Coordinates of C-alpha atoms in Angstrom, one line a residue:
R216 CA 39.8 133.1 -15.0
S217 CA 43.1 134.2 -14.0
T218 CA 44.3 136.7 -17.2
Y219 CA 47.8 135.3 -18.8
D220 CA 51.0 137.3 -18.6
C221 CA 53.1 135.7 -21.2
C222 CA 51.3 137.2 -23.8
L223 CA 53.4 136.5 -27.5
S224 CA 55.8 140.3 -27.9
H225 CA 54.6 141.8 -30.7
A226 CA 57.7 141.6 -33.1
A227 CA 57.0 138.1 -32.6
F228 CA 53.0 137.9 -33.5
S229 CA 53.7 140.0 -36.7
A230 CA 56.0 137.2 -37.7
F231 CA 53.4 134.3 -36.3
H232 CA 51.2 136.5 -38.7
S233 CA 52.9 136.7 -40.9
Q234 CA 52.8 132.6 -41.9
M235 CA 49.8 132.1 -41.0
K236 CA 48.6 134.1 -43.7
Q237 CA 51.0 131.8 -45.9
S238 CA 50.5 128.6 -44.7
A239 CA 47.2 128.2 -42.3
T240 CA 45.9 125.8 -44.2
V241 CA 44.6 122.4 -43.2
H242 CA 45.9 120.6 -45.7
C243 CA 43.0 117.8 -46.6
F244 CA 42.8 114.1 -47.4
P245 CA 39.4 112.6 -48.8
R246 CA 37.7 112.2 -45.7
Q247 CA 37.4 108.1 -46.2
E248 CA 40.7 107.7 -46.1
I249 CA 41.5 108.1 -42.6
M250 CA 37.3 107.4 -41.5
K251 CA 35.9 105.1 -41.6
W252 CA 32.7 104.5 -43.5
N253 CA 30.3 103.1 -41.0
G254 CA 31.3 103.7 -37.4
W255 CA 32.8 106.5 -35.1
G256 CA 35.6 108.6 -35.6
Y257 CA 39.7 107.0 -37.2
S258 CA 39.4 103.6 -39.3
D259 CA 42.4 102.5 -37.2
S260 CA 41.0 103.4 -34.0
K261 CA 38.8 100.9 -32.6
F262 CA 37.9 98.7 -29.0
L263 CA 38.4 95.1 -30.3
F264 CA 38.9 91.7 -28.3
N265 CA 41.7 90.2 -29.0
K266 CA 42.9 86.2 -29.5
K267 CA 43.4 85.8 -26.1
G268 CA 40.1 87.3 -26.0
Q269 CA 41.1 91.2 -24.1
A270 CA 39.9 93.4 -25.0
E271 CA 42.8 96.4 -26.4
F272 CA 42.4 100.1 -28.3
T273 CA 44.2 99.8 -31.9
G274 CA 46.5 102.2 -33.3
K275 CA 48.7 105.3 -32.2
R276 CA 46.8 108.3 -31.9
Y277 CA 45.1 108.0 -28.3
R278 CA 46.6 107.9 -24.9
L279 CA 44.9 104.6 -24.3
S280 CA 45.5 103.5 -27.7
G281 CA 47.5 100.3 -27.8
M282 CA 46.6 99.2 -24.0
I283 CA 44.7 96.5 -22.5
L284 CA 41.5 96.9 -21.0
P285 CA 41.9 94.0 -18.6
S286 CA 38.6 94.9 -16.8
L287 CA 36.1 95.5 -20.3
Q288 CA 35.6 91.6 -21.8
D289 CA 33.6 90.8 -17.2
W290 CA 32.3 94.1 -17.4
F291 CA 30.8 93.9 -21.4
E292 CA 29.5 90.2 -21.0
N293 CA 28.0 90.9 -17.6
T294 CA 26.6 94.0 -18.2
F295 CA 24.6 93.1 -21.7
G296 CA 24.4 89.3 -21.2
A297 CA 26.3 88.8 -24.4
S298 CA 29.9 86.5 -25.3
V299 CA 32.4 87.4 -27.1
K300 CA 33.5 84.7 -29.1
Q301 CA 29.8 85.5 -31.2
H302 CA 30.9 88.2 -33.1
K303 CA 29.4 89.9 -36.0
S304 CA 31.6 91.6 -39.0
P305 CA 30.1 94.7 -41.1
P306 CA 29.3 93.9 -44.8
S307 CA 32.4 96.5 -47.4
L308 CA 30.8 99.2 -49.0
N309 CA 28.8 98.1 -52.3
A310 CA 28.8 101.1 -54.3
G311 CA 25.7 98.9 -56.6
A312 CA 23.4 99.4 -53.9
L313 CA 23.4 102.8 -53.9
P314 CA 20.3 104.5 -55.9
P315 CA 22.0 106.3 -59.1
A316 CA 23.1 109.9 -59.4
N317 CA 19.4 112.0 -59.7
L318 CA 21.8 115.0 -61.4
N319 CA 20.9 118.4 -63.0
E320 CA 22.4 118.8 -66.4
A321 CA 21.8 122.1 -66.8
F322 CA 23.7 122.8 -62.6
L323 CA 26.4 120.2 -63.4
Q324 CA 27.2 122.6 -66.4
D325 CA 27.1 125.7 -65.2
L326 CA 29.4 124.4 -61.4
T327 CA 32.0 123.1 -64.2
A328 CA 32.1 126.3 -65.6
T329 CA 33.5 128.0 -61.7
G330 CA 35.9 125.5 -61.7
I331 CA 34.7 124.4 -58.3
P332 CA 35.7 120.6 -57.6
F333 CA 32.4 118.7 -57.8
S334 CA 31.7 114.0 -57.8
H335 CA 29.9 111.7 -58.2
E336 CA 31.4 109.0 -57.0
A337 CA 29.2 105.8 -55.1
D338 CA 32.2 106.6 -51.2
D339 CA 31.7 109.9 -51.8
R340 CA 27.9 110.5 -51.7
V341 CA 27.7 108.0 -49.8
F342 CA 30.4 109.2 -46.9
R343 CA 28.2 112.2 -46.5
A344 CA 25.0 110.2 -46.6
H345 CA 24.4 110.2 -42.9
G346 CA 25.1 111.5 -39.4
H347 CA 25.6 109.5 -36.3
C348 CA 22.7 108.1 -35.7
L349 CA 22.0 104.5 -34.1
H350 CA 19.9 103.7 -37.5
E351 CA 22.6 105.0 -39.9
I352 CA 25.1 103.8 -38.5
F353 CA 23.2 100.8 -38.5
A354 CA 22.0 100.3 -41.3
L355 CA 25.4 100.9 -42.6
R356 CA 26.7 97.5 -41.3
E357 CA 23.6 95.7 -42.0
G358 CA 24.3 97.1 -45.5
R359 CA 21.1 98.2 -46.4
G360 CA 22.4 101.7 -47.2
F361 CA 19.7 104.2 -47.5
Q362 CA 16.6 105.2 -49.5
R363 CA 17.8 108.8 -50.3
V364 CA 21.7 109.5 -50.6
P365 CA 23.0 112.7 -52.0
D366 CA 23.6 112.9 -55.5
M367 CA 26.6 114.5 -56.1
V368 CA 29.1 116.6 -53.7
T369 CA 31.0 120.3 -54.8
W370 CA 34.0 121.2 -52.3
P371 CA 34.1 125.3 -52.1
N372 CA 37.3 126.9 -51.4
C373 CA 36.3 130.0 -50.0
H374 CA 33.6 131.9 -48.8
N375 CA 33.3 133.5 -53.2
D376 CA 32.5 129.1 -54.3
V377 CA 29.6 128.9 -52.0
V378 CA 28.3 132.4 -53.3
K379 CA 28.1 130.4 -56.9
I380 CA 27.1 127.9 -55.7
V381 CA 24.0 129.2 -53.8
E382 CA 23.7 131.1 -56.7
L383 CA 24.1 128.4 -59.3
A384 CA 21.0 126.1 -56.9
C385 CA 18.6 129.0 -57.2
K386 CA 19.2 129.3 -60.7
H387 CA 18.3 125.6 -61.0
N388 CA 16.1 125.0 -58.1
V389 CA 19.0 122.1 -56.3
C390 CA 18.8 121.0 -53.1
V391 CA 21.8 121.7 -51.0
I392 CA 22.8 120.0 -48.0
P393 CA 25.6 121.6 -46.0
Y394 CA 27.7 119.5 -45.3
G395 CA 30.7 120.4 -42.1
G396 CA 32.4 117.5 -40.1
G397 CA 29.5 114.9 -40.4
T398 CA 29.6 113.9 -36.9
S399 CA 25.2 114.7 -35.9
V400 CA 23.1 112.9 -33.6
T401 CA 20.2 114.2 -35.0
G402 CA 19.7 113.0 -37.9
A403 CA 20.7 116.0 -39.6
L404 CA 22.9 114.7 -42.5
E405 CA 19.8 112.7 -43.8
C406 CA 18.2 113.0 -46.9
P407 CA 14.6 113.5 -47.2
P408 CA 13.0 111.1 -49.6
E409 CA 10.5 112.3 -50.3
E410 CA 13.2 115.2 -51.9
M411 CA 12.7 114.4 -56.1
R412 CA 15.2 117.4 -56.9
C413 CA 19.4 117.1 -57.5
I414 CA 20.6 117.4 -54.2
V415 CA 24.3 118.6 -53.6
S416 CA 26.0 118.0 -50.4
L417 CA 28.0 121.1 -49.6
D418 CA 31.2 119.7 -48.0
T419 CA 32.8 122.9 -46.8
S420 CA 36.7 121.2 -45.5
Q421 CA 38.2 123.2 -48.0
M422 CA 38.1 125.6 -46.0
N423 CA 39.5 125.3 -43.7
R424 CA 42.4 128.6 -42.8
I425 CA 42.6 130.4 -40.1
L426 CA 42.3 134.4 -42.0
W427 CA 43.6 137.1 -39.9
I428 CA 44.3 137.2 -36.4
D429 CA 43.3 140.4 -33.8
E430 CA 46.2 140.9 -30.8
K431 CA 44.6 143.9 -29.8
N432 CA 41.0 142.7 -29.6
L433 CA 41.8 139.1 -28.5
V434 CA 39.2 137.8 -31.9
A435 CA 40.0 135.7 -35.2
R436 CA 38.1 135.2 -38.4
I437 CA 38.3 132.1 -39.3
E438 CA 36.8 130.2 -42.3
A439 CA 33.8 128.0 -41.1
G440 CA 34.8 124.0 -42.4
I441 CA 38.0 124.0 -40.1
I442 CA 38.1 121.0 -37.3
G443 CA 38.1 121.8 -34.1
Q444 CA 41.7 119.9 -33.6
D445 CA 43.1 121.5 -36.8
L446 CA 41.8 125.4 -35.1
E447 CA 43.6 124.8 -31.9
R448 CA 46.2 123.0 -33.5
L449 CA 46.7 126.3 -35.4
L450 CA 46.1 128.9 -32.8
N451 CA 48.2 127.2 -30.4
E452 CA 51.7 127.5 -32.6
G453 CA 51.0 131.4 -32.0
G454 CA 50.4 130.7 -28.1
Y455 CA 46.7 130.8 -28.6
C456 CA 43.1 128.7 -28.6
T457 CA 39.2 129.1 -28.2
G458 CA 39.0 126.9 -25.8
H459 CA 35.5 125.5 -27.2
E460 CA 36.4 121.6 -26.8
P461 CA 33.2 119.7 -27.4
D462 CA 33.8 115.7 -27.3
S463 CA 34.1 115.5 -30.7
M464 CA 36.7 118.5 -30.9
E465 CA 38.8 115.9 -33.3
F466 CA 35.7 115.6 -36.3
S467 CA 33.4 119.0 -35.8
S468 CA 33.9 121.4 -37.4
L469 CA 33.6 125.3 -36.2
G470 CA 30.5 125.4 -38.7
G471 CA 28.7 123.0 -37.6
W472 CA 29.5 124.5 -33.0
V473 CA 27.8 127.1 -34.8
A474 CA 25.0 125.9 -36.9
T475 CA 23.3 123.3 -33.6
R476 CA 24.6 125.8 -31.0
A477 CA 27.4 123.6 -29.6
S478 CA 29.0 123.3 -26.4
G479 CA 32.0 122.2 -25.1
M480 CA 33.7 120.4 -22.0
K481 CA 35.3 123.4 -21.0
K482 CA 32.2 126.1 -21.0
N483 CA 33.1 127.1 -17.9
V484 CA 36.1 129.3 -18.8
Y485 CA 35.0 130.4 -21.8
G486 CA 31.5 129.8 -22.5
N487 CA 28.9 128.3 -25.6
I488 CA 29.5 128.9 -29.0
E489 CA 27.5 131.7 -28.4
D490 CA 29.5 133.5 -25.8
L491 CA 32.6 132.7 -28.4
V492 CA 31.0 134.3 -31.6
V493 CA 31.4 137.9 -32.7
H494 CA 30.8 138.4 -36.2
I495 CA 28.9 135.5 -39.4
K496 CA 29.6 136.0 -42.6
V497 CA 26.7 133.0 -44.3
V498 CA 25.6 132.7 -47.5
T499 CA 21.4 132.3 -47.9
P500 CA 19.4 132.3 -51.6
R501 CA 18.8 136.0 -50.1
G502 CA 22.5 136.9 -50.4
V503 CA 25.1 136.9 -47.8
M504 CA 24.3 138.4 -44.5
E505 CA 27.0 139.7 -41.9
K506 CA 26.8 142.5 -39.5
S507 CA 28.5 145.5 -40.5
C508 CA 31.4 146.3 -37.1
Q509 CA 32.2 144.0 -35.3
G510 CA 31.5 145.1 -31.7
P511 CA 30.8 143.2 -29.3
R512 CA 27.9 143.5 -28.5
M513 CA 25.1 145.9 -30.4
S514 CA 21.4 146.7 -29.8
T515 CA 19.6 146.2 -32.6
G516 CA 16.6 144.7 -32.3
P517 CA 16.9 140.9 -31.7
D518 CA 20.4 139.5 -32.5
V519 CA 20.4 138.1 -36.6
H520 CA 23.1 135.9 -35.3
H521 CA 20.4 134.6 -33.7
F522 CA 18.4 133.2 -36.4
I523 CA 21.8 130.7 -37.8
L524 CA 23.5 129.8 -34.6
G525 CA 21.2 126.7 -34.5
S526 CA 20.2 126.6 -37.5
E527 CA 20.9 123.4 -38.4
G528 CA 21.8 124.2 -42.3
T529 CA 18.3 126.1 -43.1
L530 CA 19.4 128.6 -44.2
G531 CA 21.9 128.7 -45.5
V532 CA 26.3 127.8 -45.4
V533 CA 28.5 129.6 -42.5
T534 CA 31.4 130.5 -44.3
E535 CA 33.5 132.6 -41.7
V536 CA 33.3 132.9 -38.7
T537 CA 34.7 135.6 -35.8
M538 CA 35.6 134.5 -32.5
K539 CA 36.9 135.9 -29.1
I540 CA 40.0 133.6 -29.2
R541 CA 42.7 133.6 -25.0
P542 CA 46.1 133.6 -24.7
I543 CA 46.9 129.5 -24.3
P544 CA 46.3 129.0 -19.9
E545 CA 49.7 129.8 -18.0
Y546 CA 48.8 126.4 -15.9
R547 CA 46.7 123.8 -16.3
K548 CA 45.8 120.8 -13.0
Y549 CA 43.4 117.8 -14.3
G550 CA 42.6 116.8 -10.7
S551 CA 39.0 114.0 -9.8
V552 CA 37.4 113.4 -6.6
V553 CA 35.2 110.1 -6.0
F554 CA 32.0 110.4 -4.1
P555 CA 30.0 107.6 -2.6
N556 CA 26.7 107.9 -4.2
F557 CA 25.6 110.2 -7.8
E558 CA 23.6 112.1 -5.0
A559 CA 26.9 113.5 -3.0
G560 CA 28.1 114.9 -6.5
V561 CA 25.1 116.8 -7.8
A562 CA 24.7 118.3 -4.9
C563 CA 28.4 119.1 -4.4
L564 CA 28.5 120.7 -8.3
R565 CA 25.8 122.4 -7.3
E566 CA 27.6 123.8 -4.5
V567 CA 30.7 124.6 -6.3
A568 CA 28.4 125.5 -9.3
K569 CA 27.9 129.1 -7.1
Q570 CA 30.7 130.0 -6.4
P571 CA 31.7 132.7 -8.8
Q572 CA 35.1 132.3 -8.9
V573 CA 35.5 128.8 -9.1
S574 CA 34.8 128.7 -13.0
S575 CA 37.6 127.5 -14.7
I576 CA 36.1 123.4 -13.8
F577 CA 35.4 121.2 -16.1
T578 CA 32.8 118.4 -13.9
S579 CA 32.5 114.8 -15.6
F580 CA 30.5 111.9 -13.2
V581 CA 30.2 109.1 -15.4
E582 CA 28.1 106.8 -14.0
G583 CA 28.9 103.2 -15.1
L584 CA 32.2 103.2 -17.0
K585 CA 33.8 104.7 -14.2
K586 CA 35.6 100.0 -13.8
F587 CA 37.9 101.5 -16.7
Y588 CA 39.9 104.0 -14.2
I589 CA 39.7 104.2 -10.9
T590 CA 41.1 102.9 -8.7
K591 CA 39.6 101.0 -5.6
F592 CA 38.6 103.0 -2.7
K593 CA 37.9 101.8 1.0
G594 CA 34.2 102.1 2.2
F595 CA 32.2 103.3 -1.4
D596 CA 30.0 100.6 -2.5
P597 CA 31.7 100.4 -6.8
H598 CA 28.4 99.6 -7.9
Q599 CA 27.0 103.4 -5.9
L600 CA 30.2 105.5 -6.2
C601 CA 30.2 108.2 -8.8
V602 CA 33.2 110.3 -10.2
A603 CA 34.2 113.8 -10.6
T604 CA 36.5 114.7 -13.4
L605 CA 38.2 118.0 -12.6
L606 CA 40.1 120.5 -15.6
F607 CA 41.7 123.8 -13.7
E608 CA 43.5 126.2 -16.3
G609 CA 44.4 129.7 -15.2
D610 CA 47.6 131.1 -13.1
R611 CA 49.4 128.9 -11.3
E612 CA 48.4 130.4 -7.9
R613 CA 44.6 130.7 -8.6
V614 CA 44.6 127.4 -10.2
L615 CA 45.8 126.1 -6.6
Q616 CA 43.4 128.6 -4.9
H617 CA 40.4 126.9 -7.2
E618 CA 41.6 123.3 -6.1
K619 CA 41.6 123.1 -2.8
Q620 CA 37.4 125.4 -2.7
V621 CA 36.9 122.2 -4.8
Y622 CA 38.0 119.9 -3.1
D623 CA 37.4 121.3 -0.1
I624 CA 33.5 121.5 -1.2
A625 CA 33.6 118.0 -2.0
A626 CA 35.0 116.6 1.1
K627 CA 31.6 118.5 2.8
F628 CA 29.5 115.1 0.5
G629 CA 32.0 112.8 1.5
G630 CA 33.9 113.6 -2.0
L631 CA 37.4 112.2 -2.3
A632 CA 40.0 113.1 -3.8
A633 CA 41.6 111.2 -6.7
G634 CA 44.2 112.6 -7.8
E635 CA 45.4 113.9 -11.5
D636 CA 46.3 110.8 -12.7
N637 CA 42.6 109.3 -13.0
G638 CA 41.3 113.3 -13.6
Q639 CA 43.6 112.6 -17.1
R640 CA 42.0 109.6 -18.0
G641 CA 38.4 110.6 -17.1
Y642 CA 39.2 113.8 -19.9
I643 CA 40.7 111.1 -22.1
L644 CA 38.0 108.4 -22.1
T645 CA 35.8 111.1 -22.9
F646 CA 37.1 111.6 -26.4
V647 CA 36.7 107.4 -27.0
I648 CA 33.1 106.8 -25.5
A649 CA 31.9 107.3 -29.5
Y650 CA 33.9 104.1 -30.3
L651 CA 32.2 101.8 -27.4
R652 CA 29.5 101.8 -30.0
D653 CA 31.2 100.4 -32.6
L654 CA 32.4 98.0 -30.5
G655 CA 28.9 97.1 -29.2
L656 CA 27.3 96.3 -32.2
D657 CA 29.7 94.0 -33.0
Y658 CA 28.6 91.9 -30.7
Y659 CA 24.7 92.4 -30.6
V660 CA 24.6 95.2 -28.1
V661 CA 23.0 98.4 -29.3
A662 CA 23.9 102.0 -28.0
E663 CA 23.7 106.0 -28.2
S664 CA 23.8 107.9 -26.6
F665 CA 21.5 111.7 -25.5
E666 CA 21.6 114.4 -22.9
T667 CA 19.0 117.0 -22.0
S668 CA 19.6 120.6 -19.6
V669 CA 17.5 120.6 -16.8
P670 CA 16.9 123.7 -13.9
W671 CA 18.7 122.1 -10.5
D672 CA 15.7 121.5 -8.1
R673 CA 14.8 119.1 -11.2
V674 CA 18.0 117.8 -11.4
L675 CA 18.5 113.8 -9.4
D676 CA 14.4 112.8 -9.9
L677 CA 14.6 113.5 -14.0
C678 CA 18.3 110.8 -14.3
R679 CA 15.7 108.1 -11.7
N680 CA 12.3 108.4 -13.5
V681 CA 13.8 108.7 -17.5
K682 CA 16.5 105.3 -16.3
E683 CA 13.3 103.8 -14.1
R684 CA 11.2 104.5 -18.0
I685 CA 14.2 103.1 -19.9
I686 CA 13.8 99.7 -18.0
R687 CA 10.7 99.8 -18.1
E688 CA 10.4 100.1 -21.6
C689 CA 12.2 97.7 -22.6
K690 CA 10.7 95.5 -20.7
E691 CA 7.6 96.1 -22.3
R692 CA 8.5 96.2 -25.3
G693 CA 10.6 92.2 -25.8
V694 CA 13.9 93.6 -24.9
Q695 CA 15.3 90.4 -23.1
F696 CA 18.5 91.4 -21.9
Q697 CA 18.6 94.2 -18.4
P698 CA 19.3 97.3 -20.3
L699 CA 22.2 99.9 -19.8
T700 CA 21.2 103.0 -18.1
S701 CA 24.0 105.5 -17.0
C702 CA 24.0 109.2 -16.2
R703 CA 26.3 111.7 -16.7
V704 CA 25.9 115.9 -15.3
T705 CA 28.5 117.2 -17.9
Q706 CA 28.3 121.5 -18.1
T707 CA 27.2 122.8 -15.1
Y708 CA 25.4 127.0 -14.9
D709 CA 24.3 128.9 -11.8
A710 CA 20.6 127.4 -12.7
G711 CA 21.2 124.5 -13.7
A712 CA 23.3 121.6 -15.6
C713 CA 23.3 118.9 -18.6
V714 CA 22.7 115.7 -18.4
Y715 CA 24.1 112.9 -20.4
F716 CA 22.4 109.4 -20.1
Y717 CA 23.7 106.4 -22.2
F718 CA 21.6 103.6 -23.1
A719 CA 22.1 99.3 -24.3
F720 CA 21.2 97.1 -24.8
N721 CA 21.7 92.9 -26.1
Y722 CA 19.3 92.4 -29.2
R723 CA 19.0 88.6 -29.5
G724 CA 15.6 88.0 -29.5
L725 CA 14.3 91.3 -31.3
A726 CA 13.2 90.9 -34.8
D727 CA 14.0 95.2 -35.4
P728 CA 16.1 96.1 -32.9
V729 CA 16.5 99.6 -34.1
H730 CA 12.6 100.4 -34.3
T731 CA 12.8 99.4 -30.6
Y732 CA 15.4 100.8 -29.9
E733 CA 14.0 103.9 -31.1
Q734 CA 10.6 103.6 -29.5
V735 CA 12.7 102.9 -26.1
E736 CA 14.3 106.7 -27.3
H737 CA 10.7 108.6 -28.1
A738 CA 9.2 107.4 -24.3
A739 CA 12.8 108.2 -22.8
R740 CA 12.1 111.4 -24.7
D741 CA 8.8 112.4 -23.4
E742 CA 10.1 111.6 -19.9
I743 CA 12.8 114.3 -20.5
L744 CA 10.5 116.4 -20.9
A745 CA 7.7 116.1 -18.7
N746 CA 10.4 116.8 -15.6
G747 CA 12.0 120.1 -16.8
G748 CA 14.4 118.9 -18.7
S749 CA 14.9 120.9 -22.7
L750 CA 13.9 118.6 -26.0
S751 CA 18.5 119.5 -26.6
H752 CA 21.1 121.1 -24.7
H753 CA 23.6 120.7 -28.1
H754 CA 23.4 118.4 -30.4
G755 CA 20.7 120.0 -32.3
V756 CA 16.7 118.5 -32.9
G757 CA 17.7 117.7 -36.5
K758 CA 15.0 115.3 -38.0
L759 CA 15.4 112.9 -35.3
R760 CA 13.2 115.8 -32.9
K761 CA 11.5 117.6 -34.4
E762 CA 7.4 116.5 -33.6
W763 CA 8.6 118.2 -30.5
M764 CA 9.3 121.7 -31.7
K765 CA 6.4 123.1 -31.1
E766 CA 5.4 122.0 -27.4
S767 CA 9.5 123.5 -26.9
I768 CA 9.3 127.3 -28.5
S769 CA 5.1 126.9 -28.5
D770 CA 3.6 127.7 -31.6
V771 CA 3.8 131.6 -31.8
G772 CA 7.7 130.6 -31.4
L773 CA 7.4 127.6 -33.9
G774 CA 5.6 129.9 -36.6
M775 CA 8.5 132.6 -36.0
L776 CA 11.5 130.8 -37.7
R777 CA 8.7 129.4 -39.9
S778 CA 8.2 132.9 -41.6
V779 CA 12.2 133.7 -41.4
K780 CA 13.0 130.3 -43.6
E781 CA 10.1 131.6 -45.9
Y782 CA 11.6 135.3 -46.2
V783 CA 15.3 134.0 -46.5
D784 CA 14.9 130.6 -48.5
P785 CA 11.3 130.5 -50.2
D786 CA 12.5 127.6 -52.3
N787 CA 13.7 125.7 -50.1
I788 CA 17.1 125.1 -51.5
F789 CA 18.5 124.5 -48.2
G790 CA 16.0 121.2 -47.6
N791 CA 17.6 119.1 -45.1
R792 CA 14.1 120.1 -43.1
N793 CA 15.3 119.8 -40.1
L794 CA 13.4 121.4 -37.3
L795 CA 10.2 122.7 -39.2

């Protein structure tokens, strides 16, 4: 990657650092005031069909906001056999249907003495009772709620507050479930129905400060509750970035990234979260775990950070993270390439991945959703073509050199340059795709995405076999309409790639559409594993996929994880029951 050659002067940085000490805090409001309680994202942002039958995206937060999408209605009705005239209105939150709070009075009394804020109001509890799995959102939209929800929510303001909460939880045998951004798609935030103890949702949103920036070593110490977009905004003010941009970065937290081993859209430049982390501070029932120094590498036995990376809230609460930062790139350029088919696109991606100097590229092949933003290309079958979205970052000369390399490689595989505008639209689309599921639920369509990683020589077979399995399973389970199955390659490695699947169907005529969906997804996951794919590339395991953990990491590997859990948390204070 190109070196940034316009760093802040020392005087300018000192002034910035002084300001950061005073004001690098994201002032949070209750999340439910601006976020949907029963769907994805901001309350004022959604896809809808207006009175004229035209599709539009509401709000003012995105470049897509306020735009009319003329082709969406036809695509939606033709793809799913749905009618935009048959609309379902989701119910309001019914606080009376919520299970009563099972409070531990001794814990409550001691917590009150600390001055740490808490609540057991219904809306606070239900908002933190779920992530964004289909079964969770469907239950909320159907007014069914959950069998078990947190009994109370607490908002620590710093590391020491978390220490106090965990000590009190151990003292009074209270169950703690850490809550970051709430974007989990693995059932990780669901409260176990069998949990009889008081369940406390520990919301890290007030721990949202950049504590310091080290200009010489290009690292920053950051509280783990900060949301991705706020972290980037604060760093950008001083000329820096992390470059970690998962699709969920508007809502997901730094601590959540660590807890799930997250990956971002620009990982080819900046790395995955495990590549960015230098130091982790975590509060466990046994005490605080952290390394004694912040050197770039240590040979001191197995890396204890990797007990925490991917631990999904089962061992403790991540409170502070020191991570690498970079100067903001001097030059950024979007691009796009259209290929005649998915196979040609994957072959091109494989070739690009072999070029070490072409590292500043973000790639995404979008199949099925391309009609929203790509223009027509002569000689390309619109049902077969696929699109690569590109983003180059670095110094201008290097970016232009990389761009030429990529387009030259693409041409060898029949790819045609599709322009900067299509590239930028494709990149922006990744942030609003999740809103489409809520639109589907308005018209009796269930939808979900899931991902895997797979060696290069298995990518095409896996994509074909999984899509065929989904179609076959839907037919066998009584789905009356042809399902949508689509996939995209989102991250590339020397030895393989991450593949996303999108899957949706019209559920009219099904008695229990969520159960049907889960059966089909279960079969799809079996097919992924049978074709050499991983259990997850970056979403994690949660409760949704833990039945495959033994198969994925071996009986001995699972036993090692259990041994760590039993030592660190012998009383299962962090009792969300993820992973194991």
